[in-house]
Amino acid sequence: MTYTITSSNAGPSNATGATVADAFPASLTCTWTCVGAGGGICTASGSGNINDSANLPSGGSVTYTASCTISGAATGTLSNTATVTAPAGVTDPTPGNNSATDSDTLSAAPGALIGGTKTAAGSFIVGGTVTYTVVLNNTGTGAQADNPGNEFSDVLPASLALVSAAATSGTAVATVGTNTVTWNGAIPASGAVTISITATILPAAAGNTVSNQGSLAYDSDGNGTNETTGQTDDPTVAGGANPTTFVVAGGVATIPTLSSLGLALLALGLAGLSVGVLRRKARR
């Protein structure tokens, strides 16, 4: 926000060394500049509170322009008062107009509210391909910017081998070595982005349930930092923040082995079969 503070001298006396002051509210961080008119002289610039000695000849003025940043924690009404005080030895015939106050009601900064769903589809067998579809929605009043850090990350279970990742906007990165997918990008208010993750099902998953959730990070107070976190939800399961799961079919069937006695009986049976075949050939 910007404050404009003008101190003037309507006369009849000159006011050399008048004090112009403004103690800004603690929730503000301010820098300021000053220019004079009609012979008025002030300090050209500064930061923090104003406590300046200004020369105000009769008919002269000085104007301070303060540019202030409002703390994200500020609430309620912001009230700020500036004053001018005549120097010693100068009588001000109208001291009642030597201060001015500005009051402003603060409203919450527009922030993002990101939610995410995650579903799985594919062949849930060893060696099959599974595709996760992640949809990130912004239902907040403000846009989610591409802030420092990842807006989405997902570490797949060890029973899956990450293959690739893609997104309808922003940048999706698949780091195969760590089985990790990250996404960075902006989501406008009422907007959405879809992220697709492809993986292969490993033998270790046979007969087991594979469970996974992605992590969200977003800027809920509109200050340019992703300070709020969340997790994806499986929309097919009642409730919120549910992991996405699927069951992998059993492993490859094994061939039974025979004991020593079983092998011996098998050998005798094969030998008997051979003899029978030879006898039939001899009769012919």
PDB file of C-alpha atoms in Angstrom:
ATOM      1  CA  MET A   1       0.000   0.000   0.000  1.00  0.00           C
ATOM      2  CA  THR A   2       1.054   3.606  -0.489  1.00  0.00           C
ATOM      3  CA  TYR A   3       0.637   6.526   1.912  1.00  0.00           C
ATOM      4  CA  THR A   4       0.917  10.117   0.690  1.00  0.00           C
ATOM      5  CA  ILE A   5       1.701  12.571   3.528  1.00  0.00           C
ATOM      6  CA  THR A   6       1.753  16.308   2.799  1.00  0.00           C
ATOM      7  CA  SER A   7       2.842  18.883   5.368  1.00  0.00           C
ATOM      8  CA  SER A   8       2.338  22.542   4.427  1.00  0.00           C
ATOM      9  CA  ASN A   9       2.727  25.967   5.980  1.00  0.00           C
ATOM     10  CA  ALA A  10      -0.018  28.501   5.318  1.00  0.00           C
ATOM     11  CA  GLY A  11       1.943  31.229   7.117  1.00  0.00           C
ATOM     12  CA  PRO A  12       2.281  33.861   8.175  1.00  0.00           C
ATOM     13  CA  SER A  13       5.647  32.795   9.671  1.00  0.00           C
ATOM     14  CA  ASN A  14       8.288  30.541   8.179  1.00  0.00           C
ATOM     15  CA  ALA A  15       8.785  27.185   9.929  1.00  0.00           C
ATOM     16  CA  THR A  16      12.431  26.257   9.599  1.00  0.00           C
ATOM     17  CA  GLY A  17      13.094  22.870  11.192  1.00  0.00           C
ATOM     18  CA  ALA A  18       9.524  21.666  11.569  1.00  0.00           C
ATOM     19  CA  THR A  19       9.266  17.984  12.502  1.00  0.00           C
ATOM     20  CA  VAL A  20       7.275  15.624  10.295  1.00  0.00           C
ATOM     21  CA  ALA A  21       6.669  12.223  11.893  1.00  0.00           C
ATOM     22  CA  ASP A  22       4.863   9.005  11.106  1.00  0.00           C
ATOM     23  CA  ALA A  23       5.288   5.876  13.231  1.00  0.00           C
ATOM     24  CA  PHE A  24       3.965   3.202  10.902  1.00  0.00           C
ATOM     25  CA  PRO A  25       2.028   0.224  12.333  1.00  0.00           C
ATOM     26  CA  ALA A  26       4.197  -2.788  13.229  1.00  0.00           C
ATOM     27  CA  SER A  27       2.531  -4.861  10.496  1.00  0.00           C
ATOM     28  CA  LEU A  28       3.989  -2.574   7.811  1.00  0.00           C
ATOM     29  CA  THR A  29       7.461  -2.528   6.271  1.00  0.00           C
ATOM     30  CA  CYS A  30       7.966   0.844   4.583  1.00  0.00           C
ATOM     31  CA  THR A  31      10.362   2.862   2.465  1.00  0.00           C
ATOM     32  CA  TRP A  32       9.714   6.498   1.578  1.00  0.00           C
ATOM     33  CA  THR A  33      10.727   9.426  -0.579  1.00  0.00           C
ATOM     34  CA  CYS A  34      10.088  13.153  -0.182  1.00  0.00           C
ATOM     35  CA  VAL A  35       9.914  16.193  -2.473  1.00  0.00           C
ATOM     36  CA  GLY A  36       9.405  19.821  -1.593  1.00  0.00           C
ATOM     37  CA  ALA A  37       7.347  22.555  -3.232  1.00  0.00           C
ATOM     38  CA  GLY A  38       7.201  26.344  -2.767  1.00  0.00           C
ATOM     39  CA  GLY A  39      10.621  26.340  -1.149  1.00  0.00           C
ATOM     40  CA  GLY A  40       9.924  23.382   1.129  1.00  0.00           C
ATOM     41  CA  ILE A  41      12.956  21.185   1.902  1.00  0.00           C
ATOM     42  CA  CYS A  42      12.995  17.618   3.292  1.00  0.00           C
ATOM     43  CA  THR A  43      15.140  14.487   3.361  1.00  0.00           C
ATOM     44  CA  ALA A  44      15.007  12.861  -0.083  1.00  0.00           C
ATOM     45  CA  SER A  45      14.408   9.265   1.022  1.00  0.00           C
ATOM     46  CA  GLY A  46      14.494   6.812   3.891  1.00  0.00           C
ATOM     47  CA  SER A  47      13.143   3.559   5.295  1.00  0.00           C
ATOM     48  CA  GLY A  48      11.132   2.662   8.362  1.00  0.00           C
ATOM     49  CA  ASN A  49       9.339   5.364  10.344  1.00  0.00           C
ATOM     50  CA  ILE A  50       9.425   9.009   9.278  1.00  0.00           C
ATOM     51  CA  ASN A  51      10.959  11.472  11.764  1.00  0.00           C
ATOM     52  CA  ASP A  52      12.250  14.234   9.525  1.00  0.00           C
ATOM     53  CA  SER A  53      13.282  17.843  10.018  1.00  0.00           C
ATOM     54  CA  ALA A  54      11.732  19.898   7.208  1.00  0.00           C
ATOM     55  CA  ASN A  55      11.984  23.545   6.255  1.00  0.00           C
ATOM     56  CA  LEU A  56       8.542  24.965   5.519  1.00  0.00           C
ATOM     57  CA  PRO A  57       8.587  28.616   4.451  1.00  0.00           C
ATOM     58  CA  SER A  58       5.266  30.402   4.344  1.00  0.00           C
ATOM     59  CA  GLY A  59       3.392  28.922   1.397  1.00  0.00           C
ATOM     60  CA  GLY A  60       5.763  25.939   1.141  1.00  0.00           C
ATOM     61  CA  SER A  61       5.106  22.200   1.547  1.00  0.00           C
ATOM     62  CA  VAL A  62       6.803  18.805   1.588  1.00  0.00           C
ATOM     63  CA  THR A  63       5.213  15.559   0.362  1.00  0.00           C
ATOM     64  CA  TYR A  64       6.296  12.110   1.559  1.00  0.00           C
ATOM     65  CA  THR A  65       5.338   9.006  -0.402  1.00  0.00           C
ATOM     66  CA  ALA A  66       5.626   5.828   1.676  1.00  0.00           C
ATOM     67  CA  SER A  67       5.447   2.433  -0.023  1.00  0.00           C
ATOM     68  CA  CYS A  68       4.610  -0.254   2.526  1.00  0.00           C
ATOM     69  CA  THR A  69       4.290  -4.031   2.485  1.00  0.00           C
ATOM     70  CA  ILE A  70       1.604  -5.503   4.732  1.00  0.00           C
ATOM     71  CA  SER A  71       2.502  -8.540   6.820  1.00  0.00           C
ATOM     72  CA  GLY A  72       0.606 -11.709   5.930  1.00  0.00           C
ATOM     73  CA  ALA A  73      -0.281 -12.030   9.627  1.00  0.00           C
ATOM     74  CA  ALA A  74      -1.980  -8.618   9.797  1.00  0.00           C
ATOM     75  CA  THR A  75      -5.711  -8.588  10.570  1.00  0.00           C
ATOM     76  CA  GLY A  76      -8.470  -6.130  11.420  1.00  0.00           C
ATOM     77  CA  THR A  77      -8.098  -2.411  10.841  1.00  0.00           C
ATOM     78  CA  LEU A  78      -4.832  -0.729   9.890  1.00  0.00           C
ATOM     79  CA  SER A  79      -4.640   2.771  11.415  1.00  0.00           C
ATOM     80  CA  ASN A  80      -1.805   5.224  10.721  1.00  0.00           C
ATOM     81  CA  THR A  81      -1.302   8.811  11.939  1.00  0.00           C
ATOM     82  CA  ALA A  82       1.148  11.405  10.627  1.00  0.00           C
ATOM     83  CA  THR A  83       1.980  14.665  12.470  1.00  0.00           C
ATOM     84  CA  VAL A  84       3.837  17.917  11.878  1.00  0.00           C
ATOM     85  CA  THR A  85       5.176  20.030  14.755  1.00  0.00           C
ATOM     86  CA  ALA A  86       6.210  23.666  14.496  1.00  0.00           C
ATOM     87  CA  PRO A  87       9.806  24.409  15.502  1.00  0.00           C
ATOM     88  CA  ALA A  88      10.615  26.129  18.786  1.00  0.00           C
ATOM     89  CA  GLY A  89       9.906  29.839  18.714  1.00  0.00           C
ATOM     90  CA  VAL A  90       7.238  29.577  16.009  1.00  0.00           C
ATOM     91  CA  THR A  91       3.601  29.965  17.017  1.00  0.00           C
ATOM     92  CA  ASP A  92       1.057  27.924  15.043  1.00  0.00           C
ATOM     93  CA  PRO A  93      -2.308  29.714  15.058  1.00  0.00           C
ATOM     94  CA  THR A  94      -4.187  26.529  14.003  1.00  0.00           C
ATOM     95  CA  PRO A  95      -2.522  23.559  15.756  1.00  0.00           C
ATOM     96  CA  GLY A  96      -5.666  21.437  15.380  1.00  0.00           C
ATOM     97  CA  ASN A  97      -4.800  20.502  11.803  1.00  0.00           C
ATOM     98  CA  ASN A  98      -1.279  19.283  12.558  1.00  0.00           C
ATOM     99  CA  SER A  99      -2.153  15.581  12.351  1.00  0.00           C
ATOM    100  CA  ALA A 100      -4.034  13.275  10.009  1.00  0.00           C
ATOM    101  CA  THR A 101      -5.089   9.650  10.344  1.00  0.00           C
ATOM    102  CA  ASP A 102      -5.862   7.020   7.714  1.00  0.00           C
ATOM    103  CA  SER A 103      -7.707   3.777   8.585  1.00  0.00           C
ATOM    104  CA  ASP A 104      -8.145   0.752   6.330  1.00  0.00           C
ATOM    105  CA  THR A 105      -9.904  -2.566   6.880  1.00  0.00           C
ATOM    106  CA  LEU A 106      -7.757  -5.539   5.930  1.00  0.00           C
ATOM    107  CA  SER A 107      -9.147  -8.509   4.068  1.00  0.00           C
ATOM    108  CA  ALA A 108      -7.564 -11.908   3.715  1.00  0.00           C
ATOM    109  CA  ALA A 109      -5.083 -12.283   0.892  1.00  0.00           C
ATOM    110  CA  PRO A 110      -6.411 -14.394  -1.980  1.00  0.00           C
ATOM    111  CA  GLY A 111      -4.881 -17.826  -1.610  1.00  0.00           C
ATOM    112  CA  ALA A 112      -4.974 -21.176  -3.353  1.00  0.00           C
ATOM    113  CA  LEU A 113      -6.776 -24.254  -2.059  1.00  0.00           C
ATOM    114  CA  ILE A 114      -5.395 -27.321  -3.820  1.00  0.00           C
ATOM    115  CA  GLY A 115      -6.927 -30.777  -3.635  1.00  0.00           C
ATOM    116  CA  GLY A 116      -5.838 -33.876  -5.508  1.00  0.00           C
ATOM    117  CA  THR A 117      -7.393 -37.151  -6.615  1.00  0.00           C
ATOM    118  CA  LYS A 118      -5.479 -40.236  -7.729  1.00  0.00           C
ATOM    119  CA  THR A 119      -6.795 -43.312  -9.518  1.00  0.00           C
ATOM    120  CA  ALA A 120      -5.095 -46.403 -10.959  1.00  0.00           C
ATOM    121  CA  ALA A 121      -5.864 -48.366 -14.121  1.00  0.00           C
ATOM    122  CA  GLY A 122      -4.148 -51.106 -16.094  1.00  0.00           C
ATOM    123  CA  SER A 123      -3.250 -54.801 -15.975  1.00  0.00           C
ATOM    124  CA  PHE A 124      -2.757 -55.642 -12.341  1.00  0.00           C
ATOM    125  CA  ILE A 125      -0.493 -58.625 -12.979  1.00  0.00           C
ATOM    126  CA  VAL A 126       3.256 -59.100 -12.669  1.00  0.00           C
ATOM    127  CA  GLY A 127       4.891 -57.457 -15.672  1.00  0.00           C
ATOM    128  CA  GLY A 128       1.748 -55.463 -16.435  1.00  0.00           C
ATOM    129  CA  THR A 129       1.534 -51.698 -16.802  1.00  0.00           C
ATOM    130  CA  VAL A 130      -0.312 -49.501 -14.324  1.00  0.00           C
ATOM    131  CA  THR A 131      -1.207 -45.876 -15.059  1.00  0.00           C
ATOM    132  CA  TYR A 132      -1.936 -43.450 -12.239  1.00  0.00           C
ATOM    133  CA  THR A 133      -4.047 -40.398 -13.080  1.00  0.00           C
ATOM    134  CA  VAL A 134      -3.616 -37.487 -10.672  1.00  0.00           C
ATOM    135  CA  VAL A 135      -5.907 -34.451 -10.940  1.00  0.00           C
ATOM    136  CA  LEU A 136      -4.992 -31.309  -8.978  1.00  0.00           C
ATOM    137  CA  ASN A 137      -7.838 -28.792  -8.528  1.00  0.00           C
ATOM    138  CA  ASN A 138      -7.597 -25.223  -7.221  1.00  0.00           C
ATOM    139  CA  THR A 139     -10.853 -24.264  -5.484  1.00  0.00           C
ATOM    140  CA  GLY A 140      -9.323 -21.236  -3.736  1.00  0.00           C
ATOM    141  CA  THR A 141      -9.922 -17.558  -4.429  1.00  0.00           C
ATOM    142  CA  GLY A 142      -6.363 -17.005  -5.673  1.00  0.00           C
ATOM    143  CA  ALA A 143      -4.072 -18.576  -8.237  1.00  0.00           C
ATOM    144  CA  GLN A 144      -1.387 -21.073  -7.289  1.00  0.00           C
ATOM    145  CA  ALA A 145       1.914 -19.846  -8.708  1.00  0.00           C
ATOM    146  CA  ASP A 146       4.912 -21.945  -9.701  1.00  0.00           C
ATOM    147  CA  ASN A 147       6.593 -21.217  -6.372  1.00  0.00           C
ATOM    148  CA  PRO A 148       9.973 -22.478  -5.124  1.00  0.00           C
ATOM    149  CA  GLY A 149       9.801 -26.213  -4.408  1.00  0.00           C
ATOM    150  CA  ASN A 150       7.556 -28.891  -5.885  1.00  0.00           C
ATOM    151  CA  GLU A 151       3.807 -28.369  -6.027  1.00  0.00           C
ATOM    152  CA  PHE A 152       3.381 -32.175  -6.266  1.00  0.00           C
ATOM    153  CA  SER A 153       5.617 -35.167  -5.508  1.00  0.00           C
ATOM    154  CA  ASP A 154       5.025 -38.915  -5.511  1.00  0.00           C
ATOM    155  CA  VAL A 155       7.385 -41.720  -4.502  1.00  0.00           C
ATOM    156  CA  LEU A 156       6.123 -45.001  -5.948  1.00  0.00           C
ATOM    157  CA  PRO A 157       6.323 -48.234  -3.903  1.00  0.00           C
ATOM    158  CA  ALA A 158       9.336 -50.501  -4.418  1.00  0.00           C
ATOM    159  CA  SER A 159       7.014 -53.117  -5.964  1.00  0.00           C
ATOM    160  CA  LEU A 160       6.614 -50.800  -8.978  1.00  0.00           C
ATOM    161  CA  ALA A 161       9.175 -49.629 -11.516  1.00  0.00           C
ATOM    162  CA  LEU A 162       8.602 -46.048 -12.654  1.00  0.00           C
ATOM    163  CA  VAL A 163       8.567 -45.624 -16.436  1.00  0.00           C
ATOM    164  CA  SER A 164       7.414 -42.072 -17.240  1.00  0.00           C
ATOM    165  CA  ALA A 165       5.314 -39.067 -16.239  1.00  0.00           C
ATOM    166  CA  ALA A 166       3.485 -36.337 -18.168  1.00  0.00           C
ATOM    167  CA  ALA A 167       1.191 -33.406 -17.366  1.00  0.00           C
ATOM    168  CA  THR A 168      -1.362 -31.263 -19.195  1.00  0.00           C
ATOM    169  CA  SER A 169       0.483 -28.134 -18.007  1.00  0.00           C
ATOM    170  CA  GLY A 170       3.560 -27.302 -15.988  1.00  0.00           C
ATOM    171  CA  THR A 171       6.517 -29.692 -15.830  1.00  0.00           C
ATOM    172  CA  ALA A 172       6.350 -33.341 -14.710  1.00  0.00           C
ATOM    173  CA  VAL A 173       9.681 -35.092 -14.082  1.00  0.00           C
ATOM    174  CA  ALA A 174      10.082 -38.853 -13.648  1.00  0.00           C
ATOM    175  CA  THR A 175      13.281 -39.763 -11.772  1.00  0.00           C
ATOM    176  CA  VAL A 176      13.489 -43.493 -12.445  1.00  0.00           C
ATOM    177  CA  GLY A 177      16.450 -44.098 -10.127  1.00  0.00           C
ATOM    178  CA  THR A 178      14.466 -43.049  -7.054  1.00  0.00           C
ATOM    179  CA  ASN A 179      10.986 -44.031  -8.309  1.00  0.00           C
ATOM    180  CA  THR A 180       9.954 -40.394  -7.804  1.00  0.00           C
ATOM    181  CA  VAL A 181       7.669 -38.101  -9.796  1.00  0.00           C
ATOM    182  CA  THR A 182       7.639 -34.338  -9.235  1.00  0.00           C
ATOM    183  CA  TRP A 183       5.484 -31.631 -10.788  1.00  0.00           C
ATOM    184  CA  ASN A 184       5.997 -27.882 -10.838  1.00  0.00           C
ATOM    185  CA  GLY A 185       3.588 -25.368 -12.288  1.00  0.00           C
ATOM    186  CA  ALA A 186       0.817 -22.839 -11.816  1.00  0.00           C
ATOM    187  CA  ILE A 187      -2.889 -23.540 -11.349  1.00  0.00           C
ATOM    188  CA  PRO A 188      -5.307 -20.611 -11.775  1.00  0.00           C
ATOM    189  CA  ALA A 189      -8.258 -20.174  -9.447  1.00  0.00           C
ATOM    190  CA  SER A 190     -10.960 -22.694 -10.476  1.00  0.00           C
ATOM    191  CA  GLY A 191      -8.338 -24.410 -12.660  1.00  0.00           C
ATOM    192  CA  ALA A 192      -6.912 -27.928 -12.754  1.00  0.00           C
ATOM    193  CA  VAL A 193      -3.992 -29.953 -14.068  1.00  0.00           C
ATOM    194  CA  THR A 194      -3.827 -33.684 -14.834  1.00  0.00           C
ATOM    195  CA  ILE A 195      -0.654 -35.696 -14.238  1.00  0.00           C
ATOM    196  CA  SER A 196      -0.202 -39.195 -15.701  1.00  0.00           C
ATOM    197  CA  ILE A 197       2.277 -41.640 -14.151  1.00  0.00           C
ATOM    198  CA  THR A 198       3.179 -44.944 -15.825  1.00  0.00           C
ATOM    199  CA  ALA A 199       4.887 -47.845 -14.038  1.00  0.00           C
ATOM    200  CA  THR A 200       5.557 -51.564 -14.432  1.00  0.00           C
ATOM    201  CA  ILE A 201       4.463 -54.081 -11.794  1.00  0.00           C
ATOM    202  CA  LEU A 202       7.419 -56.075 -10.409  1.00  0.00           C
ATOM    203  CA  PRO A 203       7.361 -59.734  -9.247  1.00  0.00           C
ATOM    204  CA  ALA A 204       7.527 -58.634  -5.600  1.00  0.00           C
ATOM    205  CA  ALA A 205       3.972 -57.303  -5.946  1.00  0.00           C
ATOM    206  CA  ALA A 206       2.458 -60.711  -6.809  1.00  0.00           C
ATOM    207  CA  GLY A 207      -0.520 -61.476  -4.584  1.00  0.00           C
ATOM    208  CA  ASN A 208      -0.112 -58.224  -2.649  1.00  0.00           C
ATOM    209  CA  THR A 209      -1.947 -54.914  -2.307  1.00  0.00           C
ATOM    210  CA  VAL A 210      -0.063 -51.938  -3.707  1.00  0.00           C
ATOM    211  CA  SER A 211      -0.864 -48.691  -1.880  1.00  0.00           C
ATOM    212  CA  ASN A 212       0.320 -45.181  -2.726  1.00  0.00           C
ATOM    213  CA  GLN A 213      -0.408 -41.465  -2.179  1.00  0.00           C
ATOM    214  CA  GLY A 214       1.018 -38.302  -3.707  1.00  0.00           C
ATOM    215  CA  SER A 215       1.915 -35.187  -1.705  1.00  0.00           C
ATOM    216  CA  LEU A 216       0.722 -31.619  -2.408  1.00  0.00           C
ATOM    217  CA  ALA A 217       2.287 -28.283  -1.453  1.00  0.00           C
ATOM    218  CA  TYR A 218       0.528 -24.974  -2.110  1.00  0.00           C
ATOM    219  CA  ASP A 219       0.260 -21.308  -1.167  1.00  0.00           C
ATOM    220  CA  SER A 220      -2.890 -20.831   0.906  1.00  0.00           C
ATOM    221  CA  ASP A 221      -2.183 -17.253   2.016  1.00  0.00           C
ATOM    222  CA  GLY A 222      -1.013 -15.772  -1.270  1.00  0.00           C
ATOM    223  CA  ASN A 223       2.466 -14.804  -0.061  1.00  0.00           C
ATOM    224  CA  GLY A 224       4.455 -16.659  -2.734  1.00  0.00           C
ATOM    225  CA  THR A 225       5.489 -19.589  -0.518  1.00  0.00           C
ATOM    226  CA  ASN A 226       4.042 -23.115  -0.494  1.00  0.00           C
ATOM    227  CA  GLU A 227       3.416 -23.354   3.240  1.00  0.00           C
ATOM    228  CA  THR A 228       0.405 -25.718   3.194  1.00  0.00           C
ATOM    229  CA  THR A 229       0.578 -29.448   2.449  1.00  0.00           C
ATOM    230  CA  GLY A 230      -1.870 -32.230   1.651  1.00  0.00           C
ATOM    231  CA  GLN A 231      -2.200 -35.696   0.103  1.00  0.00           C
ATOM    232  CA  THR A 232      -4.054 -37.161  -2.822  1.00  0.00           C
ATOM    233  CA  ASP A 233      -7.338 -38.998  -2.313  1.00  0.00           C
ATOM    234  CA  ASP A 234      -8.802 -42.036  -4.045  1.00  0.00           C
ATOM    235  CA  PRO A 235     -12.251 -40.761  -5.122  1.00  0.00           C
ATOM    236  CA  THR A 236     -13.613 -44.315  -5.337  1.00  0.00           C
ATOM    237  CA  VAL A 237     -13.252 -44.717  -1.557  1.00  0.00           C
ATOM    238  CA  ALA A 238     -15.561 -42.961   0.913  1.00  0.00           C
ATOM    239  CA  GLY A 239     -13.995 -40.194   2.965  1.00  0.00           C
ATOM    240  CA  GLY A 240     -10.987 -38.027   2.236  1.00  0.00           C
ATOM    241  CA  ALA A 241      -7.212 -38.438   1.927  1.00  0.00           C
ATOM    242  CA  ASN A 242      -7.459 -42.146   1.083  1.00  0.00           C
ATOM    243  CA  PRO A 243      -4.453 -43.878  -0.511  1.00  0.00           C
ATOM    244  CA  THR A 244      -4.925 -45.373  -3.964  1.00  0.00           C
ATOM    245  CA  THR A 245      -4.710 -49.180  -3.851  1.00  0.00           C
ATOM    246  CA  PHE A 246      -4.978 -52.184  -6.149  1.00  0.00           C
ATOM    247  CA  VAL A 247      -4.390 -55.907  -5.751  1.00  0.00           C
ATOM    248  CA  VAL A 248      -1.899 -57.710  -7.985  1.00  0.00           C
ATOM    249  CA  ALA A 249      -2.801 -61.215  -9.160  1.00  0.00           C
ATOM    250  CA  GLY A 250      -0.755 -64.161  -7.817  1.00  0.00           C
ATOM    251  CA  GLY A 251       2.668 -65.052  -9.170  1.00  0.00           C
ATOM    252  CA  VAL A 252       3.680 -67.479 -11.889  1.00  0.00           C
ATOM    253  CA  ALA A 253       2.655 -71.058 -11.100  1.00  0.00           C
ATOM    254  CA  THR A 254       5.515 -73.386 -10.016  1.00  0.00           C
ATOM    255  CA  ILE A 255       6.088 -76.937 -11.335  1.00  0.00           C
ATOM    256  CA  PRO A 256       5.912 -79.520  -8.528  1.00  0.00           C
ATOM    257  CA  THR A 257       9.046 -81.580  -7.900  1.00  0.00           C
ATOM    258  CA  LEU A 258       9.222 -85.329  -7.293  1.00  0.00           C
ATOM    259  CA  SER A 259      10.893 -87.174  -4.467  1.00  0.00           C
ATOM    260  CA  SER A 260      13.540 -89.845  -5.158  1.00  0.00           C
ATOM    261  CA  LEU A 261      10.898 -92.582  -4.933  1.00  0.00           C
ATOM    262  CA  GLY A 262       8.648 -90.643  -7.272  1.00  0.00           C
ATOM    263  CA  LEU A 263      11.444 -90.284  -9.804  1.00  0.00           C
ATOM    264  CA  ALA A 264      12.196 -94.022  -9.606  1.00  0.00           C
ATOM    265  CA  LEU A 265       8.558 -94.948 -10.173  1.00  0.00           C
ATOM    266  CA  LEU A 266       8.386 -92.514 -13.089  1.00  0.00           C
ATOM    267  CA  ALA A 267      11.488 -94.136 -14.623  1.00  0.00           C
ATOM    268  CA  LEU A 268       9.983 -97.649 -14.241  1.00  0.00           C
ATOM    269  CA  GLY A 269       6.726 -96.504 -15.782  1.00  0.00           C
ATOM    270  CA  LEU A 270       8.529 -95.022 -18.781  1.00  0.00           C
ATOM    271  CA  ALA A 271      10.613 -98.194 -19.154  1.00  0.00           C
ATOM    272  CA  GLY A 272       7.490-100.357 -19.085  1.00  0.00           C
ATOM    273  CA  LEU A 273       5.868 -98.162 -21.666  1.00  0.00           C
ATOM    274  CA  SER A 274       8.906 -98.534 -23.914  1.00  0.00           C
ATOM    275  CA  VAL A 275       8.836-102.327 -23.647  1.00  0.00           C
ATOM    276  CA  GLY A 276       5.152-102.390 -24.539  1.00  0.00           C
ATOM    277  CA  VAL A 277       5.778-100.288 -27.609  1.00  0.00           C
ATOM    278  CA  LEU A 278       8.636-102.580 -28.746  1.00  0.00           C
ATOM    279  CA  ARG A 279       6.480-105.693 -28.366  1.00  0.00           C
ATOM    280  CA  ARG A 280       3.732-104.225 -30.500  1.00  0.00           C
ATOM    281  CA  LYS A 281       6.260-103.381 -33.190  1.00  0.00           C
ATOM    282  CA  ALA A 282       7.658-106.981 -33.074  1.00  0.00           C
ATOM    283  CA  ARG A 283       4.190-108.529 -33.554  1.00  0.00           C
ATOM    284  CA  ARG A 284       3.627-106.386 -36.589  1.00  0.00           C
TER     285      ARG A 284
END
